[in-house]
Amino acid sequence: MTLDLRSVDDAAELARAAADIVVDVVTTKPSALVMAATGETPMGTYAELVRRRAEGRLDSSAMRVVQLDEYLGIGPDDPRSLYGWMHRSLVAPLGIGADRVIRFDSEGSDADRAARDYDREVESGGGIDLAILGIGVNGHLGFNEPPSDAGAPTRAVDLSPDTLTSNAAYWGGRTVPTQAITAGMSMILSARRILLLVSGPSKAEILDRLLRSEPDPSLPASQLTAHPDTVVLADRAARGA
Ligand code: PGA
């Protein structure tokens, strides 16, 4: 299967096109469960969703969200917490209460149990309606670092050197935790719809590889080529155009 690549001009157009898809999903199913990646890429989309809610074009009063990944041993108030980032950029401004959020218990000592609890909560919540994802320069989705196959479960992982270097930029010199917990590839691929956002010149090389790849564990995002409803939104810089 080839990926449904939709080309947009720049990050602003990408945010609007992505928000159109999110609004469509939430309008069709107000209680939709949306997986919301952190990272720089989806921030414009989240800001656009917040704007649309303020303008009365998005009703998020029943929308639910699930986090994609988290550092281990980091609480939600730590500036490095990915949930904290998701909360500030999306959950709080959309008025989504804690009862409509699924997140990892990343502070406890039992990461395996946290992974099982998360999977159980997503499954008992009816599964993921839409996953909003970014891609790492090494082809990771969430913290499914290469190699990760399509069956990779939700689990604790050691972060790859590439990821530690990329993520260090977010935290202004603070130490980047070396372990994380991530939704597995199997959980990500179980989403009914997937929206992969790719923006900026740093992603040109990995996007080019992705568009030419068969499903291949050394490029975890390539597993999306076997998913029935994935849209890849890529701006001009990411397309190397
Ligand atoms: P980014 O991160 O959106 O900040 O580029 C994406 C990722 O590493 O998954």
GROMACS .gro file of C-alpha atoms and ligand atoms in nm, residues 39-41 135-136 140 170 203, ligand 1:
model
   17
   39GLY     CA    1   0.720   1.750   1.993
   40GLU     CA    2   0.739   2.074   1.796
   41THR     CA    3   0.555   1.952   1.487
  135ILE     CA    4   0.822   1.139   1.304
  136GLY     CA    5   1.172   1.133   1.450
  140HIS     CA    6   1.064   0.657   1.522
  170TYR     CA    7   1.373   2.113   2.402
  203LYS     CA    8   1.271   1.576   0.815
  242PGA     P1    9   0.942   1.695   1.655
  242PGA     O1   10   0.959   1.550   1.715
  242PGA     O2   11   0.799   1.712   1.619
  242PGA     O3   12   0.984   1.787   1.763
  242PGA     O4   13   1.031   1.703   1.534
  242PGA     C1   14   0.910   1.441   1.646
  242PGA     C2   15   0.959   1.312   1.706
  242PGA     O5   16   1.076   1.304   1.747
  242PGA     O6   17   0.882   1.215   1.711
   0.00000   0.00000   0.00000
